[in-house]
Amino acid sequence: MSVHKLRLGDLLVENNIITDDQLKDALATQKRNGGKLGETLQDLGFVTENEIINTLVYQQGIDYINLDKYKFDLEVVYFVPEKIARKYTVLALKKEGNQLTVTMEDPLNVFAIEDLHIISGYEIKVAISKKDKILKYISQLYTNISAREAIDEIVDEFSVEEVKKETLNTEDLGNAIDNAPIVRLVNTVITQAVNLKASDIHIEPTASEVRVRVRVDGILREIMHPDLASLSAIVARIKIMSSMDIAERRIPQDGRIELVVNNKSVDLRVSTLPIVYGEKVVIRILDRSVSLRSVEELGLMEESVNPFHRLISGQNGIILVTGPTGSGKTTTLYAILNELNTSSKNIVTLEDPVEYKLHGINQVQVHEKAGMTFAKGLRSILRQDPDIIMVGEIRDNETAQIAIKSAITGHLVLSTIHTNSALSTVTRLTDMGVPSYLVASSLKGIIAQRLVRKLCPNCREAYESSEFEVRALEMEEPRTLYRAKGCFECGGTGYEGRTAVYEIFLLDEYARSLVYSGIQEDEMLNLLKRRGYLTLKNSCIELIKEGLTTVDELNRVLGSM
């Protein structure tokens, strides 16, 4: 075994990184509080993690592994059990003959190396990586392994023929939910989705397998393919968790699950749908532990900050946020509500569903089946002496009429509507039967938005813009742009996280005259552009120039250039 018997403290003293007195202080502190010497030295401010790593790399010849750029082999990772990996902060990287290479937080830990040798049966070669990176990839990699083990066990217990013939009865399904592999598999899928910061989980049967996908940064990504034999048991487990009828497989059902995953409180909205090959399950993930954004954190362009604050500063009128499903409209509305929320204001919301509970704000849940619609709820809210009203969505003429009349009579009304752009919202409202003079007099402004993926900072690739891109992006000359490449850190996508692009239509006197006149959307846009109106495309172009996103994202989200 490649074991380094020199102690870390002595090594740091020999290389003049710390003094003898500092080592004595650290050892005394370690004796009182426990823990590892390296962490104690860092906590006392005597040394940094990078200084420890550099000393071990350059003085002891230990290899440093950048885990963000490493391609893991799950078969090798599995040589070290998860409990041992977490105990010693270690990951197995590769196997060559009788030698197993591992990367550790503390490669001088002789006891850890001895344990790894006994458990794996291989000679151990050590390397070093940063602690936070090792812990991060332990969480990611062992989730995959746990899922694979559970799938293998499920296949052993449920035959494909049984599922294809649909011979599993209610009693079988009840037994299935108590099956440990099924419980572990479902928990693993949910945990992995939360770790990936996914917004949705899709569990869908095909002719030969079950496909599990998660929506990360707006894009669906496959994470596993359990055998078709596991479908009935998986669906049964989810139905029990969400209080659905496990015996009913012919009609759609809806349910809800509240869980704590990795110390995070998450709310899962579950929907089942009978399709050709069985029942498809979609789970919407709402992470309760995620803090709501402030207006400053929305990512507004500098040119849009003042119009945005002017828009939300008034005492009455209607403000609409528009965009497709999943474009971040609710986040923007909640940020505005947080900005406006004071003890002197009575704020009431009407939502379907209530996604996040806001302190000091009266939130009402819509129940369509019970007759509590947006229109009926809005009428009731008006009798509650509100200053500010937030309506989750304007879906029909009745809701639109009540919201607009409320805005005219002294209330500030916030809501969302599904349209493609800010200006097309005007057309949508008139199509709903709202007269153009009411639209013009009640509207304060419209915020259109989309979410675009941000380039992964670890692997983004620079290139020189083409002549076509210079013209399309309205640049004066070629410049360095960036494109997605892909690495382990971003799951090979080249992107990590999302940010919003905005278009703010603030109705001043000129804009009101255009809305009142009822002119066509294209003509209105051309007139507004002459006065400096900024579109969604302009906002996205700025992010491209700053190297935060790509031309491909512009085309994906807003259409071809």
PDB file of C-alpha atoms in Angstrom, residues 171-372:
ATOM      1  CA  GLU A 171     -53.511  -6.619  -2.784  1.00  0.00           C
ATOM      2  CA  ASP A 172     -50.351  -7.129  -4.858  1.00  0.00           C
ATOM      3  CA  LEU A 173     -49.939  -3.372  -5.127  1.00  0.00           C
ATOM      4  CA  GLY A 174     -50.426  -2.968  -1.403  1.00  0.00           C
ATOM      5  CA  ASN A 175     -47.657  -5.486  -0.809  1.00  0.00           C
ATOM      6  CA  ALA A 176     -45.479  -3.696  -3.344  1.00  0.00           C
ATOM      7  CA  ILE A 177     -45.465  -0.446  -1.396  1.00  0.00           C
ATOM      8  CA  ASP A 178     -44.006  -2.204   1.619  1.00  0.00           C
ATOM      9  CA  ASN A 179     -41.223  -3.636  -0.522  1.00  0.00           C
ATOM     10  CA  ALA A 180     -37.908  -2.124   0.613  1.00  0.00           C
ATOM     11  CA  PRO A 181     -36.358  -1.839  -2.881  1.00  0.00           C
ATOM     12  CA  ILE A 182     -39.412   0.078  -4.137  1.00  0.00           C
ATOM     13  CA  VAL A 183     -39.277   2.471  -1.193  1.00  0.00           C
ATOM     14  CA  ARG A 184     -35.568   2.988  -1.756  1.00  0.00           C
ATOM     15  CA  LEU A 185     -35.954   3.496  -5.492  1.00  0.00           C
ATOM     16  CA  VAL A 186     -38.709   6.120  -5.157  1.00  0.00           C
ATOM     17  CA  ASN A 187     -36.793   7.909  -2.401  1.00  0.00           C
ATOM     18  CA  THR A 188     -33.659   7.817  -4.549  1.00  0.00           C
ATOM     19  CA  VAL A 189     -35.448   9.320  -7.562  1.00  0.00           C
ATOM     20  CA  ILE A 190     -36.849  12.161  -5.445  1.00  0.00           C
ATOM     21  CA  THR A 191     -33.519  12.767  -3.693  1.00  0.00           C
ATOM     22  CA  GLN A 192     -31.605  12.832  -6.967  1.00  0.00           C
ATOM     23  CA  ALA A 193     -34.109  15.255  -8.474  1.00  0.00           C
ATOM     24  CA  VAL A 194     -33.807  17.581  -5.472  1.00  0.00           C
ATOM     25  CA  ASN A 195     -29.997  17.375  -5.607  1.00  0.00           C
ATOM     26  CA  LEU A 196     -30.103  18.314  -9.298  1.00  0.00           C
ATOM     27  CA  LYS A 197     -32.438  21.230  -8.463  1.00  0.00           C
ATOM     28  CA  ALA A 198     -35.035  19.796 -10.832  1.00  0.00           C
ATOM     29  CA  SER A 199     -38.479  21.366 -11.129  1.00  0.00           C
ATOM     30  CA  ASP A 200     -40.284  18.184 -12.258  1.00  0.00           C
ATOM     31  CA  ILE A 201     -39.928  14.396 -12.297  1.00  0.00           C
ATOM     32  CA  HIS A 202     -41.423  12.359 -15.170  1.00  0.00           C
ATOM     33  CA  ILE A 203     -41.950   8.614 -14.695  1.00  0.00           C
ATOM     34  CA  GLU A 204     -43.309   7.207 -17.954  1.00  0.00           C
ATOM     35  CA  PRO A 205     -43.744   3.655 -19.242  1.00  0.00           C
ATOM     36  CA  THR A 206     -42.739   2.680 -22.779  1.00  0.00           C
ATOM     37  CA  ALA A 207     -43.145  -0.609 -24.611  1.00  0.00           C
ATOM     38  CA  SER A 208     -40.012  -2.107 -23.062  1.00  0.00           C
ATOM     39  CA  GLU A 209     -38.978  -0.061 -19.994  1.00  0.00           C
ATOM     40  CA  VAL A 210     -39.789   2.761 -17.610  1.00  0.00           C
ATOM     41  CA  ARG A 211     -38.140   6.063 -18.459  1.00  0.00           C
ATOM     42  CA  VAL A 212     -37.367   8.429 -15.577  1.00  0.00           C
ATOM     43  CA  ARG A 213     -36.572  12.006 -16.530  1.00  0.00           C
ATOM     44  CA  VAL A 214     -36.102  15.212 -14.558  1.00  0.00           C
ATOM     45  CA  ARG A 215     -36.511  18.772 -15.776  1.00  0.00           C
ATOM     46  CA  VAL A 216     -33.370  20.736 -14.906  1.00  0.00           C
ATOM     47  CA  ASP A 217     -33.074  24.362 -16.034  1.00  0.00           C
ATOM     48  CA  GLY A 218     -36.140  23.865 -18.212  1.00  0.00           C
ATOM     49  CA  ILE A 219     -34.732  20.854 -20.118  1.00  0.00           C
ATOM     50  CA  LEU A 220     -35.751  17.220 -19.551  1.00  0.00           C
ATOM     51  CA  ARG A 221     -32.839  14.914 -18.730  1.00  0.00           C
ATOM     52  CA  GLU A 222     -32.956  11.107 -18.471  1.00  0.00           C
ATOM     53  CA  ILE A 223     -31.547   9.775 -15.195  1.00  0.00           C
ATOM     54  CA  MET A 224     -32.502   6.086 -15.193  1.00  0.00           C
ATOM     55  CA  HIS A 225     -34.378   3.330 -17.022  1.00  0.00           C
ATOM     56  CA  PRO A 226     -35.945   0.850 -14.587  1.00  0.00           C
ATOM     57  CA  ASP A 227     -37.337  -2.398 -16.002  1.00  0.00           C
ATOM     58  CA  LEU A 228     -41.009  -2.371 -16.960  1.00  0.00           C
ATOM     59  CA  ALA A 229     -41.529  -4.927 -14.189  1.00  0.00           C
ATOM     60  CA  SER A 230     -41.087  -2.176 -11.606  1.00  0.00           C
ATOM     61  CA  LEU A 231     -43.781   0.186 -12.952  1.00  0.00           C
ATOM     62  CA  SER A 232     -46.840  -0.968 -10.969  1.00  0.00           C
ATOM     63  CA  ALA A 233     -44.913  -1.034  -7.705  1.00  0.00           C
ATOM     64  CA  ILE A 234     -43.386   2.423  -8.318  1.00  0.00           C
ATOM     65  CA  VAL A 235     -46.760   3.974  -9.160  1.00  0.00           C
ATOM     66  CA  ALA A 236     -48.389   2.274  -6.161  1.00  0.00           C
ATOM     67  CA  ARG A 237     -45.710   3.619  -3.817  1.00  0.00           C
ATOM     68  CA  ILE A 238     -46.151   7.178  -5.128  1.00  0.00           C
ATOM     69  CA  LYS A 239     -49.952   6.936  -4.921  1.00  0.00           C
ATOM     70  CA  ILE A 240     -49.808   5.855  -1.295  1.00  0.00           C
ATOM     71  CA  MET A 241     -47.400   8.695  -0.469  1.00  0.00           C
ATOM     72  CA  SER A 242     -49.738  11.232  -2.133  1.00  0.00           C
ATOM     73  CA  SER A 243     -53.024   9.798  -0.735  1.00  0.00           C
ATOM     74  CA  MET A 244     -54.383   8.575  -4.085  1.00  0.00           C
ATOM     75  CA  ASP A 245     -56.488   5.498  -4.826  1.00  0.00           C
ATOM     76  CA  ILE A 246     -54.019   2.747  -5.767  1.00  0.00           C
ATOM     77  CA  ALA A 247     -56.805   0.558  -7.167  1.00  0.00           C
ATOM     78  CA  GLU A 248     -57.885   3.192  -9.714  1.00  0.00           C
ATOM     79  CA  ARG A 249     -55.728   3.114 -12.835  1.00  0.00           C
ATOM     80  CA  ARG A 250     -58.215   4.178 -15.506  1.00  0.00           C
ATOM     81  CA  ILE A 251     -58.562   7.901 -14.747  1.00  0.00           C
ATOM     82  CA  PRO A 252     -56.121  10.727 -13.937  1.00  0.00           C
ATOM     83  CA  GLN A 253     -55.491  11.524 -10.273  1.00  0.00           C
ATOM     84  CA  ASP A 254     -53.842  14.362  -8.369  1.00  0.00           C
ATOM     85  CA  GLY A 255     -52.128  14.333  -4.996  1.00  0.00           C
ATOM     86  CA  ARG A 256     -49.586  16.021  -2.788  1.00  0.00           C
ATOM     87  CA  ILE A 257     -46.586  14.919  -0.714  1.00  0.00           C
ATOM     88  CA  GLU A 258     -44.650  16.874   1.909  1.00  0.00           C
ATOM     89  CA  LEU A 259     -41.126  15.597   2.587  1.00  0.00           C
ATOM     90  CA  VAL A 260     -37.830  16.629   4.095  1.00  0.00           C
ATOM     91  CA  VAL A 261     -34.979  15.777   1.698  1.00  0.00           C
ATOM     92  CA  ASN A 262     -31.389  16.524   2.719  1.00  0.00           C
ATOM     93  CA  ASN A 263     -32.722  18.807   5.476  1.00  0.00           C
ATOM     94  CA  LYS A 264     -34.811  20.687   2.895  1.00  0.00           C
ATOM     95  CA  SER A 265     -38.582  20.949   3.171  1.00  0.00           C
ATOM     96  CA  VAL A 266     -40.071  20.095  -0.231  1.00  0.00           C
ATOM     97  CA  ASP A 267     -43.656  20.041  -1.429  1.00  0.00           C
ATOM     98  CA  LEU A 268     -44.420  17.568  -4.230  1.00  0.00           C
ATOM     99  CA  ARG A 269     -47.492  17.983  -6.463  1.00  0.00           C
ATOM    100  CA  VAL A 270     -48.256  14.602  -8.057  1.00  0.00           C
ATOM    101  CA  SER A 271     -50.283  13.915 -11.197  1.00  0.00           C
ATOM    102  CA  THR A 272     -51.015  10.529 -12.792  1.00  0.00           C
ATOM    103  CA  LEU A 273     -52.238   9.973 -16.338  1.00  0.00           C
ATOM    104  CA  PRO A 274     -53.254   6.644 -17.936  1.00  0.00           C
ATOM    105  CA  ILE A 275     -51.393   6.223 -21.252  1.00  0.00           C
ATOM    106  CA  VAL A 276     -51.037   3.329 -23.695  1.00  0.00           C
ATOM    107  CA  TYR A 277     -48.355   1.438 -21.753  1.00  0.00           C
ATOM    108  CA  GLY A 278     -49.577   2.128 -18.212  1.00  0.00           C
ATOM    109  CA  GLU A 279     -49.747   5.119 -15.889  1.00  0.00           C
ATOM    110  CA  LYS A 280     -47.451   8.093 -16.302  1.00  0.00           C
ATOM    111  CA  VAL A 281     -46.543  10.077 -13.190  1.00  0.00           C
ATOM    112  CA  VAL A 282     -45.370  13.684 -13.135  1.00  0.00           C
ATOM    113  CA  ILE A 283     -44.167  15.222  -9.869  1.00  0.00           C
ATOM    114  CA  ARG A 284     -43.739  18.988  -9.543  1.00  0.00           C
ATOM    115  CA  ILE A 285     -41.088  19.889  -6.939  1.00  0.00           C
ATOM    116  CA  LEU A 286     -41.471  23.006  -4.808  1.00  0.00           C
ATOM    117  CA  ASP A 287     -38.482  23.551  -2.541  1.00  0.00           C
ATOM    118  CA  ARG A 288     -39.780  25.345   0.552  1.00  0.00           C
ATOM    119  CA  SER A 289     -36.254  26.006   1.809  1.00  0.00           C
ATOM    120  CA  VAL A 290     -35.406  28.173  -1.222  1.00  0.00           C
ATOM    121  CA  SER A 291     -35.496  31.807  -0.184  1.00  0.00           C
ATOM    122  CA  LEU A 292     -37.689  34.087  -2.240  1.00  0.00           C
ATOM    123  CA  ARG A 293     -35.859  36.537  -4.462  1.00  0.00           C
ATOM    124  CA  SER A 294     -35.849  40.251  -3.905  1.00  0.00           C
ATOM    125  CA  VAL A 295     -36.381  42.675  -6.768  1.00  0.00           C
ATOM    126  CA  GLU A 296     -32.616  43.312  -6.838  1.00  0.00           C
ATOM    127  CA  GLU A 297     -31.999  39.573  -7.396  1.00  0.00           C
ATOM    128  CA  LEU A 298     -34.270  39.248 -10.431  1.00  0.00           C
ATOM    129  CA  GLY A 299     -31.448  39.998 -12.881  1.00  0.00           C
ATOM    130  CA  LEU A 300     -32.891  43.108 -14.527  1.00  0.00           C
ATOM    131  CA  MET A 301     -30.840  44.921 -17.160  1.00  0.00           C
ATOM    132  CA  GLU A 302     -29.557  48.288 -15.966  1.00  0.00           C
ATOM    133  CA  GLU A 303     -31.853  50.027 -18.457  1.00  0.00           C
ATOM    134  CA  SER A 304     -34.883  48.178 -17.002  1.00  0.00           C
ATOM    135  CA  VAL A 305     -34.333  48.880 -13.296  1.00  0.00           C
ATOM    136  CA  ASN A 306     -35.890  52.356 -13.240  1.00  0.00           C
ATOM    137  CA  PRO A 307     -38.948  51.425 -15.372  1.00  0.00           C
ATOM    138  CA  PHE A 308     -39.496  48.382 -13.126  1.00  0.00           C
ATOM    139  CA  HIS A 309     -39.441  50.445  -9.914  1.00  0.00           C
ATOM    140  CA  ARG A 310     -41.716  53.091 -11.469  1.00  0.00           C
ATOM    141  CA  LEU A 311     -44.095  50.305 -12.439  1.00  0.00           C
ATOM    142  CA  ILE A 312     -44.482  48.871  -8.936  1.00  0.00           C
ATOM    143  CA  SER A 313     -44.465  52.198  -7.070  1.00  0.00           C
ATOM    144  CA  GLY A 314     -48.047  53.288  -7.816  1.00  0.00           C
ATOM    145  CA  GLN A 315     -51.118  52.979  -5.598  1.00  0.00           C
ATOM    146  CA  ASN A 316     -53.548  51.601  -8.167  1.00  0.00           C
ATOM    147  CA  GLY A 317     -53.778  50.027 -11.593  1.00  0.00           C
ATOM    148  CA  ILE A 318     -53.047  46.534 -12.871  1.00  0.00           C
ATOM    149  CA  ILE A 319     -49.602  45.031 -13.433  1.00  0.00           C
ATOM    150  CA  LEU A 320     -49.440  41.871 -15.528  1.00  0.00           C
ATOM    151  CA  VAL A 321     -46.566  39.387 -15.771  1.00  0.00           C
ATOM    152  CA  THR A 322     -46.679  37.281 -18.911  1.00  0.00           C
ATOM    153  CA  GLY A 323     -44.870  34.309 -20.368  1.00  0.00           C
ATOM    154  CA  PRO A 324     -45.309  30.564 -20.929  1.00  0.00           C
ATOM    155  CA  THR A 325     -45.533  27.963 -18.150  1.00  0.00           C
ATOM    156  CA  GLY A 326     -42.235  27.670 -16.289  1.00  0.00           C
ATOM    157  CA  SER A 327     -40.926  31.115 -17.253  1.00  0.00           C
ATOM    158  CA  GLY A 328     -40.609  32.366 -13.668  1.00  0.00           C
ATOM    159  CA  LYS A 329     -43.748  34.534 -13.511  1.00  0.00           C
ATOM    160  CA  THR A 330     -44.583  33.483  -9.932  1.00  0.00           C
ATOM    161  CA  THR A 331     -41.045  34.273  -8.759  1.00  0.00           C
ATOM    162  CA  THR A 332     -41.351  37.787 -10.173  1.00  0.00           C
ATOM    163  CA  LEU A 333     -44.786  38.321  -8.611  1.00  0.00           C
ATOM    164  CA  TYR A 334     -43.555  37.173  -5.208  1.00  0.00           C
ATOM    165  CA  ALA A 335     -40.516  39.464  -5.469  1.00  0.00           C
ATOM    166  CA  ILE A 336     -42.849  42.410  -6.145  1.00  0.00           C
ATOM    167  CA  LEU A 337     -45.085  41.421  -3.222  1.00  0.00           C
ATOM    168  CA  ASN A 338     -42.067  41.226  -0.916  1.00  0.00           C
ATOM    169  CA  GLU A 339     -41.041  44.710  -2.041  1.00  0.00           C
ATOM    170  CA  LEU A 340     -44.537  46.114  -1.397  1.00  0.00           C
ATOM    171  CA  ASN A 341     -45.222  44.212   1.828  1.00  0.00           C
ATOM    172  CA  THR A 342     -45.425  46.652   4.753  1.00  0.00           C
ATOM    173  CA  SER A 343     -47.548  46.802   7.905  1.00  0.00           C
ATOM    174  CA  SER A 344     -49.539  49.671   6.404  1.00  0.00           C
ATOM    175  CA  LYS A 345     -50.765  47.575   3.434  1.00  0.00           C
ATOM    176  CA  ASN A 346     -53.462  44.898   3.388  1.00  0.00           C
ATOM    177  CA  ILE A 347     -52.266  42.437   0.751  1.00  0.00           C
ATOM    178  CA  VAL A 348     -54.455  39.500  -0.312  1.00  0.00           C
ATOM    179  CA  THR A 349     -53.534  36.853  -2.882  1.00  0.00           C
ATOM    180  CA  LEU A 350     -55.640  34.330  -4.763  1.00  0.00           C
ATOM    181  CA  GLU A 351     -53.494  31.435  -5.998  1.00  0.00           C
ATOM    182  CA  ASP A 352     -53.725  27.975  -7.555  1.00  0.00           C
ATOM    183  CA  PRO A 353     -51.750  26.552  -5.845  1.00  0.00           C
ATOM    184  CA  VAL A 354     -50.214  28.615  -3.033  1.00  0.00           C
ATOM    185  CA  GLU A 355     -46.580  27.803  -3.829  1.00  0.00           C
ATOM    186  CA  TYR A 356     -44.784  29.710  -1.052  1.00  0.00           C
ATOM    187  CA  LYS A 357     -46.147  31.078   2.201  1.00  0.00           C
ATOM    188  CA  LEU A 358     -45.372  34.776   2.614  1.00  0.00           C
ATOM    189  CA  HIS A 359     -45.211  36.374   6.067  1.00  0.00           C
ATOM    190  CA  GLY A 360     -47.709  39.193   6.575  1.00  0.00           C
ATOM    191  CA  ILE A 361     -49.685  38.433   3.400  1.00  0.00           C
ATOM    192  CA  ASN A 362     -53.173  36.866   3.320  1.00  0.00           C
ATOM    193  CA  GLN A 363     -53.027  33.995   0.837  1.00  0.00           C
ATOM    194  CA  VAL A 364     -56.125  32.232  -0.485  1.00  0.00           C
ATOM    195  CA  GLN A 365     -56.139  28.841  -2.234  1.00  0.00           C
ATOM    196  CA  VAL A 366     -58.378  28.351  -5.288  1.00  0.00           C
ATOM    197  CA  HIS A 367     -60.569  25.216  -5.219  1.00  0.00           C
ATOM    198  CA  GLU A 368     -62.285  24.850  -8.584  1.00  0.00           C
ATOM    199  CA  LYS A 369     -64.179  21.651  -7.617  1.00  0.00           C
ATOM    200  CA  ALA A 370     -65.583  23.321  -4.513  1.00  0.00           C
ATOM    201  CA  GLY A 371     -66.673  26.334  -6.542  1.00  0.00           C
ATOM    202  CA  MET A 372     -63.880  28.610  -5.299  1.00  0.00           C
TER     203      MET A 372
END
